[in-house]
mmCIF file of C-alpha atoms and ligand atoms in Angstrom:
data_model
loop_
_atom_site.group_PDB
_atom_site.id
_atom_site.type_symbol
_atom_site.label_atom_id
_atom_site.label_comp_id
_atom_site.label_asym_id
_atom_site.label_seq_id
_atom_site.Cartn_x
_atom_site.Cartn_y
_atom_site.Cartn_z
ATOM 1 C CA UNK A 1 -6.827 10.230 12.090
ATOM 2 C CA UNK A 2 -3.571 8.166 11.684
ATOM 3 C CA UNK A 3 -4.357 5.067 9.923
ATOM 4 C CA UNK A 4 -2.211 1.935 8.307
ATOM 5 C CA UNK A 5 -3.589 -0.294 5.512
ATOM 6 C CA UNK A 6 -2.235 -3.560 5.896
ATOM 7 C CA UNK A 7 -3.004 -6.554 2.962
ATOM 8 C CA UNK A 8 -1.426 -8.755 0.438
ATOM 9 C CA UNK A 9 -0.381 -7.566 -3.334
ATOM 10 C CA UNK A 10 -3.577 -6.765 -4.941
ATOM 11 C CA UNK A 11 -5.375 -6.507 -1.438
ATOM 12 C CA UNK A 12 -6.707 -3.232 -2.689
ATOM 13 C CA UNK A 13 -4.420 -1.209 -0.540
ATOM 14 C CA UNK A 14 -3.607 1.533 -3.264
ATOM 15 C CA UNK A 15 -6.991 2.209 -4.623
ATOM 16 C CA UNK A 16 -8.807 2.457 -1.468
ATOM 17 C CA UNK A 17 -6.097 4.439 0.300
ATOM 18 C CA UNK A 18 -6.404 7.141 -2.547
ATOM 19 C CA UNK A 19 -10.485 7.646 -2.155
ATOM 20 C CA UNK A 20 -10.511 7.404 2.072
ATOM 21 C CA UNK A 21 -7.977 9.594 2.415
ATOM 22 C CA UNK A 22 -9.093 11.909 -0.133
ATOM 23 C CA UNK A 23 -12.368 11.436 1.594
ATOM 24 C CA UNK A 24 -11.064 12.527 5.233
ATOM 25 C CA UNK A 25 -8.403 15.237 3.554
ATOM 26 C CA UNK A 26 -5.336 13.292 4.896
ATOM 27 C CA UNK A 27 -2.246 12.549 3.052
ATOM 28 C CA UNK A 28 -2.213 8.727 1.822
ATOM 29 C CA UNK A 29 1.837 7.577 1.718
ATOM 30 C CA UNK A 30 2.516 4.920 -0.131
ATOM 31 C CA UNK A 31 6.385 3.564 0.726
ATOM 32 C CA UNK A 32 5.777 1.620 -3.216
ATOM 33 C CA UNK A 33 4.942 5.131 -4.770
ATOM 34 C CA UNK A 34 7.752 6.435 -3.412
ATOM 35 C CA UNK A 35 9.945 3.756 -4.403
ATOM 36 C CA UNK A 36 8.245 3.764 -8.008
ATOM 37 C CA UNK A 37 8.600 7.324 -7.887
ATOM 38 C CA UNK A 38 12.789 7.477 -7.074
ATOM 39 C CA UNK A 39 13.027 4.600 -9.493
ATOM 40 C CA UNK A 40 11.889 6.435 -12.021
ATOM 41 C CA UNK A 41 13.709 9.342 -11.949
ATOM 42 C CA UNK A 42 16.848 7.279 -11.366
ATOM 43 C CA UNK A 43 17.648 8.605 -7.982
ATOM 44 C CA UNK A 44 20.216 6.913 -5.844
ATOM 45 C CA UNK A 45 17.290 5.305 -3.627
ATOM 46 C CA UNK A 46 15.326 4.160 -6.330
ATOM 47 C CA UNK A 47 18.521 2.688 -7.949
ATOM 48 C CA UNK A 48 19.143 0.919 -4.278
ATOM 49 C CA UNK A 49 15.281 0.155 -4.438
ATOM 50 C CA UNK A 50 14.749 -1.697 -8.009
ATOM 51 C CA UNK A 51 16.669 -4.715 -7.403
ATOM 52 C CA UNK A 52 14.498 -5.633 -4.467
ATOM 53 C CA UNK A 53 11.352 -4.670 -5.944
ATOM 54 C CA UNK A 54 12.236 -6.715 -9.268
ATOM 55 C CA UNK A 55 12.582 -9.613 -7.606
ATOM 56 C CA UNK A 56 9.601 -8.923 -4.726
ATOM 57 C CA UNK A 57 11.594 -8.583 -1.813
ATOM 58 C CA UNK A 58 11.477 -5.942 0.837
ATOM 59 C CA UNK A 59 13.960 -3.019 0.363
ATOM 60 C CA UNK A 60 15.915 -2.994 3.558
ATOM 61 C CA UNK A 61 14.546 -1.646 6.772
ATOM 62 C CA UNK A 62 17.210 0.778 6.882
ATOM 63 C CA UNK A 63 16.596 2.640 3.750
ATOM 64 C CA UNK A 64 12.566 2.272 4.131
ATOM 65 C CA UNK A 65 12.426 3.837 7.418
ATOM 66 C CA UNK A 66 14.830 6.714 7.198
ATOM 67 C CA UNK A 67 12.424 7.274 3.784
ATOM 68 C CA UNK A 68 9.140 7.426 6.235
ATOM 69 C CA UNK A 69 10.994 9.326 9.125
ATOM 70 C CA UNK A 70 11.638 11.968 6.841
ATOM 71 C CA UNK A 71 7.911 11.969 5.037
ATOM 72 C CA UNK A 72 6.314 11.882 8.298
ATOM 73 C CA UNK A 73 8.351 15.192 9.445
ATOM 74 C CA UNK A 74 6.650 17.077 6.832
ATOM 75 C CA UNK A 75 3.934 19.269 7.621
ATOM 76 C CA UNK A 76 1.269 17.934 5.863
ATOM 77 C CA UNK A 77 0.799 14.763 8.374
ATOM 78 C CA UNK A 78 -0.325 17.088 11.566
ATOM 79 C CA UNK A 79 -3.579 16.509 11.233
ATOM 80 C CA UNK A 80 -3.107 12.705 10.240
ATOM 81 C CA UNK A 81 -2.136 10.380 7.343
ATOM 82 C CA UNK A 82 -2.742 7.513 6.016
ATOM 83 C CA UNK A 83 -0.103 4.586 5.401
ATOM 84 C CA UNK A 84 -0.339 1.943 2.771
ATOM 85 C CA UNK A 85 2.686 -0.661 2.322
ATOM 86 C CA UNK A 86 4.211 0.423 5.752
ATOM 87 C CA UNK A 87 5.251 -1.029 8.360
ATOM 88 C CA UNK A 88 5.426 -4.250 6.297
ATOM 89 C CA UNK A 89 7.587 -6.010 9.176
ATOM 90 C CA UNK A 90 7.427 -6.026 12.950
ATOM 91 C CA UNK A 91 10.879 -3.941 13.445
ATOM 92 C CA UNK A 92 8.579 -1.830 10.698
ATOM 93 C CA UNK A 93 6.213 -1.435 13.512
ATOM 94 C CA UNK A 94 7.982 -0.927 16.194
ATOM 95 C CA UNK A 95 9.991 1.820 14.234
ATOM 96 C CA UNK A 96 7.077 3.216 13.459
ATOM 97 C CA UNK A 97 5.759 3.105 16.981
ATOM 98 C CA UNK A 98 8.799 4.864 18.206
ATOM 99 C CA UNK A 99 9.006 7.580 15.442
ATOM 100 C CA UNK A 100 5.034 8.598 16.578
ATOM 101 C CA UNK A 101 6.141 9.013 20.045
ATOM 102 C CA UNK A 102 8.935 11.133 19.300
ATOM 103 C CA UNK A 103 5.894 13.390 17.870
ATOM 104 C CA UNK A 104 3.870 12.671 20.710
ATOM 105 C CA UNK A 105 1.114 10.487 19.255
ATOM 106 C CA UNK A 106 0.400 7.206 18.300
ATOM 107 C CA UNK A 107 -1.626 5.132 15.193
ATOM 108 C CA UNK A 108 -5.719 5.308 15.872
ATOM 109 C CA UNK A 109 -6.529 2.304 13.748
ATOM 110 C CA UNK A 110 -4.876 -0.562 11.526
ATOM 111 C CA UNK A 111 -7.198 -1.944 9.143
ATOM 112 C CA UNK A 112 -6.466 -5.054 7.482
ATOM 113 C CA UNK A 113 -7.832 -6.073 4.076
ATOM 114 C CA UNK A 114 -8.634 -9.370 3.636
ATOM 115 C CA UNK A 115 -8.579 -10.837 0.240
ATOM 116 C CA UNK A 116 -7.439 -14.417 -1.140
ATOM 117 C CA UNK A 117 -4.640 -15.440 -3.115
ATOM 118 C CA UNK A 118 -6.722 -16.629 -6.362
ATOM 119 C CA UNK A 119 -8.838 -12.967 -6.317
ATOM 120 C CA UNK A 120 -5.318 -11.432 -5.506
ATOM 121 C CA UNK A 121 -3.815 -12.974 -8.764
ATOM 122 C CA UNK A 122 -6.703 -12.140 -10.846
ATOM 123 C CA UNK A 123 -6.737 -8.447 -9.846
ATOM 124 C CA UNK A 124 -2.540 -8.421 -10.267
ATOM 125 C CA UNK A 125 -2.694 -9.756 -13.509
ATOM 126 C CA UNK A 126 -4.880 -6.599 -14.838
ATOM 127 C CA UNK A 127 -3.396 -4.314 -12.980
ATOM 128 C CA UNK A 128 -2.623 -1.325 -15.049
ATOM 129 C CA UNK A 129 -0.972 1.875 -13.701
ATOM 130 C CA UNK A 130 -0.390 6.086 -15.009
ATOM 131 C CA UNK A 131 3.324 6.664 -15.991
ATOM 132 C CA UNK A 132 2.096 9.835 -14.837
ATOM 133 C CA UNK A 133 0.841 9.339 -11.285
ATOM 134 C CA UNK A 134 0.616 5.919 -9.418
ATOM 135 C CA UNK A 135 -2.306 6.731 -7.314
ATOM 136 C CA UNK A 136 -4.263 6.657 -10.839
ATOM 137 C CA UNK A 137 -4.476 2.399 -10.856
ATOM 138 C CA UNK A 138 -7.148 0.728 -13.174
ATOM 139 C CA UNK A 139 -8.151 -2.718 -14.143
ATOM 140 C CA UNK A 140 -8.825 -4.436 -17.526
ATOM 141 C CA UNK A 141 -11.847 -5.973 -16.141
ATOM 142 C CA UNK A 142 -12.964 -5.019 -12.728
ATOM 143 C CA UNK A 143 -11.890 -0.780 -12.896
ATOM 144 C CA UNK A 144 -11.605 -0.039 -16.430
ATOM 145 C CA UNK A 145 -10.589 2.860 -18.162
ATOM 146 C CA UNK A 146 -12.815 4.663 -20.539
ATOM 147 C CA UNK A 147 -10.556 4.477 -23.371
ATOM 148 C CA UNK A 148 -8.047 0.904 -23.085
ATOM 149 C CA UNK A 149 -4.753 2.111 -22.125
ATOM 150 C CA UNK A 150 -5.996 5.928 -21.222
ATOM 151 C CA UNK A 151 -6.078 7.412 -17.788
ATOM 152 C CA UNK A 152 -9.437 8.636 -16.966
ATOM 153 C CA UNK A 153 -7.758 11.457 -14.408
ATOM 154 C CA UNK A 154 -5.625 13.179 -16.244
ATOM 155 C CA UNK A 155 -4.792 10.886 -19.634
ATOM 156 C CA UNK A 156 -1.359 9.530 -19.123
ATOM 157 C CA UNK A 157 -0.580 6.419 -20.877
ATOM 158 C CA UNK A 158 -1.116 3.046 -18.347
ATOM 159 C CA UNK A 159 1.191 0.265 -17.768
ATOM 160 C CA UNK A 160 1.836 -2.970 -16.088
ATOM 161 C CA UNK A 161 4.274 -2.740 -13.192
ATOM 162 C CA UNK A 162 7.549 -4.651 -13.749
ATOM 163 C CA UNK A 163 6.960 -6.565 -10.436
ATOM 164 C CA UNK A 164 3.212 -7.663 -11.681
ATOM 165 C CA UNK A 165 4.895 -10.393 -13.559
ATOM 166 C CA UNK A 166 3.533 -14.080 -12.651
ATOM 167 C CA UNK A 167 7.008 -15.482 -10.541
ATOM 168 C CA UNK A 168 7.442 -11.958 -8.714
ATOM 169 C CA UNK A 169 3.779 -11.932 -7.130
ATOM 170 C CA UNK A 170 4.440 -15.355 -6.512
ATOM 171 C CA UNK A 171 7.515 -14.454 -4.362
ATOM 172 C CA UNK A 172 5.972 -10.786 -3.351
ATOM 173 C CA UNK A 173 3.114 -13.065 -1.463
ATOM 174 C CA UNK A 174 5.785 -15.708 0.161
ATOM 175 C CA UNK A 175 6.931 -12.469 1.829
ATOM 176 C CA UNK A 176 3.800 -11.133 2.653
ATOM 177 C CA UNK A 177 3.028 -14.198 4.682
ATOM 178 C CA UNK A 178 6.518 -14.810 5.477
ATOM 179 C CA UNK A 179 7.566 -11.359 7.160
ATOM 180 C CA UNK A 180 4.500 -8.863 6.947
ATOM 181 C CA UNK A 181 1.789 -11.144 8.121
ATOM 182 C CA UNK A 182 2.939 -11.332 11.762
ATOM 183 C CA UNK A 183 2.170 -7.751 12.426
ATOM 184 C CA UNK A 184 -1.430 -8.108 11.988
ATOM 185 C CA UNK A 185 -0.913 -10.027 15.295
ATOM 186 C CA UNK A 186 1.464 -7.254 16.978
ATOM 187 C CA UNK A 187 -1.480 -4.749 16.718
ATOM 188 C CA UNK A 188 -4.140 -7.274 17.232
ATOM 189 C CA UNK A 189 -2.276 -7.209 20.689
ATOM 190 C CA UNK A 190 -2.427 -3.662 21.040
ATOM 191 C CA UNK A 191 -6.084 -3.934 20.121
ATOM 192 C CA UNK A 192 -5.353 -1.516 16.931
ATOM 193 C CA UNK A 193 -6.941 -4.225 14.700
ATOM 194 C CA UNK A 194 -10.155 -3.926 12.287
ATOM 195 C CA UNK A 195 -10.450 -6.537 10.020
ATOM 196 C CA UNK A 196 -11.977 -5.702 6.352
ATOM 197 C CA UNK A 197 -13.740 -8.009 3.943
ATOM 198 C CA UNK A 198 -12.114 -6.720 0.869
ATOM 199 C CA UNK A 199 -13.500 -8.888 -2.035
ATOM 200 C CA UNK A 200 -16.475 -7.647 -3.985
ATOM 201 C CA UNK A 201 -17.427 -4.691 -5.726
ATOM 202 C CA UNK A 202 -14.956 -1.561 -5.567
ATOM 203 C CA UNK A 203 -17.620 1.102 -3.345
ATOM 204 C CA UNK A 204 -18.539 -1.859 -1.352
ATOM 205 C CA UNK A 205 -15.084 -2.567 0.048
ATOM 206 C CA UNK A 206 -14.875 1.596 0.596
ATOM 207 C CA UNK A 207 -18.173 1.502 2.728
ATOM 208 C CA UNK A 208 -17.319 -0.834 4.580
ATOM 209 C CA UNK A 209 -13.852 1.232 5.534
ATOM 210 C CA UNK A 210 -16.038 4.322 6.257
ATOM 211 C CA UNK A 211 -18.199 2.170 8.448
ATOM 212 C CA UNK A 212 -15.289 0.729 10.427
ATOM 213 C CA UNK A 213 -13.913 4.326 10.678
ATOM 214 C CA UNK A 214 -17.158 5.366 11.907
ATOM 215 C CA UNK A 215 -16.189 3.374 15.364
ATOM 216 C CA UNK A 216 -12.788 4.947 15.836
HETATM 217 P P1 AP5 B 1 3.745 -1.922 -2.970
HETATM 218 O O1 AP5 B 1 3.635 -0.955 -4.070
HETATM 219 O O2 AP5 B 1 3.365 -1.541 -1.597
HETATM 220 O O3 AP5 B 1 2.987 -3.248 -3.429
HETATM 221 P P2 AP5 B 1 2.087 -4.306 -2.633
HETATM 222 O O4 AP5 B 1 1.974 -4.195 -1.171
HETATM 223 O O5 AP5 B 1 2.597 -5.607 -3.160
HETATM 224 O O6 AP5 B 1 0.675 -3.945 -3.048
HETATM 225 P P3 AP5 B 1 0.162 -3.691 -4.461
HETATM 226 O O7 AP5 B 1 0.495 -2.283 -4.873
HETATM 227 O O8 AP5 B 1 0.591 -4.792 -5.394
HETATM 228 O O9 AP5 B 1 -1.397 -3.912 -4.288
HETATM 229 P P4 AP5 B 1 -2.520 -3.026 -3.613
HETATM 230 O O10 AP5 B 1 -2.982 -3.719 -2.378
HETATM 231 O O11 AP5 B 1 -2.102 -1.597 -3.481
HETATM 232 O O12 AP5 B 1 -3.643 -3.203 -4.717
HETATM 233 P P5 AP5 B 1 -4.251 -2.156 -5.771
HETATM 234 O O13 AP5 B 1 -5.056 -1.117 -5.091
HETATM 235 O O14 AP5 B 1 -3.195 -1.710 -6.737
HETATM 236 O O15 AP5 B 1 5.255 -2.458 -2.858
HETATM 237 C C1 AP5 B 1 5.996 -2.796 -4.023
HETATM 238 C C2 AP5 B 1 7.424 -3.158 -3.600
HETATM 239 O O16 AP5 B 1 8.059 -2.011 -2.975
HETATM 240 C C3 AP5 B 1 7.550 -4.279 -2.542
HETATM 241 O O17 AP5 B 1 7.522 -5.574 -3.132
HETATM 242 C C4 AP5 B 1 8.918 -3.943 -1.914
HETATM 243 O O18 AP5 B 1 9.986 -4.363 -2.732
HETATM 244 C C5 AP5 B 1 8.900 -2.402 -1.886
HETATM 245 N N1 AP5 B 1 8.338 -1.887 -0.621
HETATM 246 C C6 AP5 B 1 7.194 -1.144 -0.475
HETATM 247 N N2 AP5 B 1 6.998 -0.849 0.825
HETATM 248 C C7 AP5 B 1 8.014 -1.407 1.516
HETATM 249 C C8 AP5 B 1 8.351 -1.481 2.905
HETATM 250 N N3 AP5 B 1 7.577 -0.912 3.848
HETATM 251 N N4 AP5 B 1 9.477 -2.142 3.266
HETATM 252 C C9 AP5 B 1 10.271 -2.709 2.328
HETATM 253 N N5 AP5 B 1 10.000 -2.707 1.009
HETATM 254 C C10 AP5 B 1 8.881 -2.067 0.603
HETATM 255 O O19 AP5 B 1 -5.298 -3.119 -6.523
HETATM 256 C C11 AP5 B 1 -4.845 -4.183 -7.345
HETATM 257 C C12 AP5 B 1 -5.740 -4.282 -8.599
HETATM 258 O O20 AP5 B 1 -7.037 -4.712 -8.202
HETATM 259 C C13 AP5 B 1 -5.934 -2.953 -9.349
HETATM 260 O O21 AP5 B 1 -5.936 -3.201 -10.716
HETATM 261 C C14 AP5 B 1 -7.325 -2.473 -8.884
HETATM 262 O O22 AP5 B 1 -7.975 -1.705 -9.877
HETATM 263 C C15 AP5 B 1 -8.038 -3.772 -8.613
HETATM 264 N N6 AP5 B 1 -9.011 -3.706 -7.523
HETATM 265 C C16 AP5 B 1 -8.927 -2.988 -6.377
HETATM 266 N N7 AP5 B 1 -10.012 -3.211 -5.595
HETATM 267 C C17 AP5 B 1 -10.771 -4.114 -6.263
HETATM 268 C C18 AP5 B 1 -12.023 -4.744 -5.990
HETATM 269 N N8 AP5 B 1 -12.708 -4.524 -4.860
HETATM 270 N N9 AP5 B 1 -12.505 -5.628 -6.900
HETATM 271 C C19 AP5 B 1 -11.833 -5.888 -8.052
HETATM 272 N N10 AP5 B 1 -10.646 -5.305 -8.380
HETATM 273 C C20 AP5 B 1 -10.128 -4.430 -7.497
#
């Protein structure tokens, strides 16, 4: 199945993409994990990336597409993926329409989550993430970590991203609405649209994913 997750910061786009795709054995790809990833190691595109992503704007279309052109050439996506923070625009989306028929196929479902801005803010603010994998996210109150500060999967220490601070989400979310909002229309259109309640408890939101899924 080839699926996008679509949503505001803090929608819940990260943790759920991890379980449903480990659920349906599908790569989840993450165009922020691979930014976070590049940035820390200091490559070239993560030293192109930071400034953008410190100040919660979208790194440009250029780089971010040639970046998901070349992950979605890899092998591992024959038997589908899973996208979460791309396309984030709608020449995102119609990129990404065009690089799937190149391969002959096309996106089977866009799922939206729905979540608003004061639960978004809440669940930003206690964000905490592994230095050594960024799949691994927690919360201070609502996903908590056995031991504070510990990662439960594999014990790396956790952190608060550098973009979680209070005037960057505030700015991440004018852009949300600003330039990735419109493409929830642009595949409402193509009649690729499920919407998602995604406030309440963690396995609730998953279920009701599956569920959706289900219908495909
Ligand atoms: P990216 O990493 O994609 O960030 P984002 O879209 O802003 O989304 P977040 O990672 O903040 O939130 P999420 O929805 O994944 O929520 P999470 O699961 O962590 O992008 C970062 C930056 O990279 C961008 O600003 C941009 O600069 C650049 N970038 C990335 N893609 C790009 C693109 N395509 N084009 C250009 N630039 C791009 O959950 C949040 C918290 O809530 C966690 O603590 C979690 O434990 C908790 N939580 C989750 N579910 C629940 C629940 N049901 N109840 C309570 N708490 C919950």
């Amino acid at each position: 199945m080839r699926i996008v997750l679509v949503g505001p910061p803090g929608a819940g786009k990260g943790t759920q993409a991890k379980i449903v795709a480990d659920r349906l054995k599908i790569p989840a790809i993450s165009t922020g994990d691979i930014f976070r990833a590049n940035v820390g190691a200091g490559t070239p595109l993560g030293l192109e990336a930071r400034s953008y992503m410190d100040s919660g704007r979208l790194v440009p279309d250029s780089v971010t597409i040639a970046m998901v052109r070349d992950r979605l050439s890899q092998p591992d996506v024959a038997n589908g993926f899973l996208l979460d923070g791309f396309p984030r625009n709608v020449p995102q989306a119609e990129e990404l329409e065009a690089i799937l028929a190149g391969m002959d196929t096309k996106l089977d479902v866009v799922l939206e989550l729905v979540v608003d801005n004061n639960e978004v803010v809440k669940r930003i603010a206690g964000r905490r993430l592994c230095r050594n994998d960024s799949t691994h996210i927690f919360h201070v109150d609502f996903n908590q970590p056995s031991v504070a500060g510990v990662c439960d999967i594999c014990g790396g220490e956790l952190y608060q991203r550098d973009d979680d601070k209070e005037e960057t989400v505030r700015e991440r979310l004018a852009v949300y609405e600003r330039e990735t909002a419109p493409i929830v229309g642009f595949y409402g259109e193509r009649g690729l649209l499920t919407t998602i309640e995604a406030t309440g408890a963690l396995d609730d939101v998953t279920a009701r994913i599956l569920t959706a899924l289900e219908d495909v």
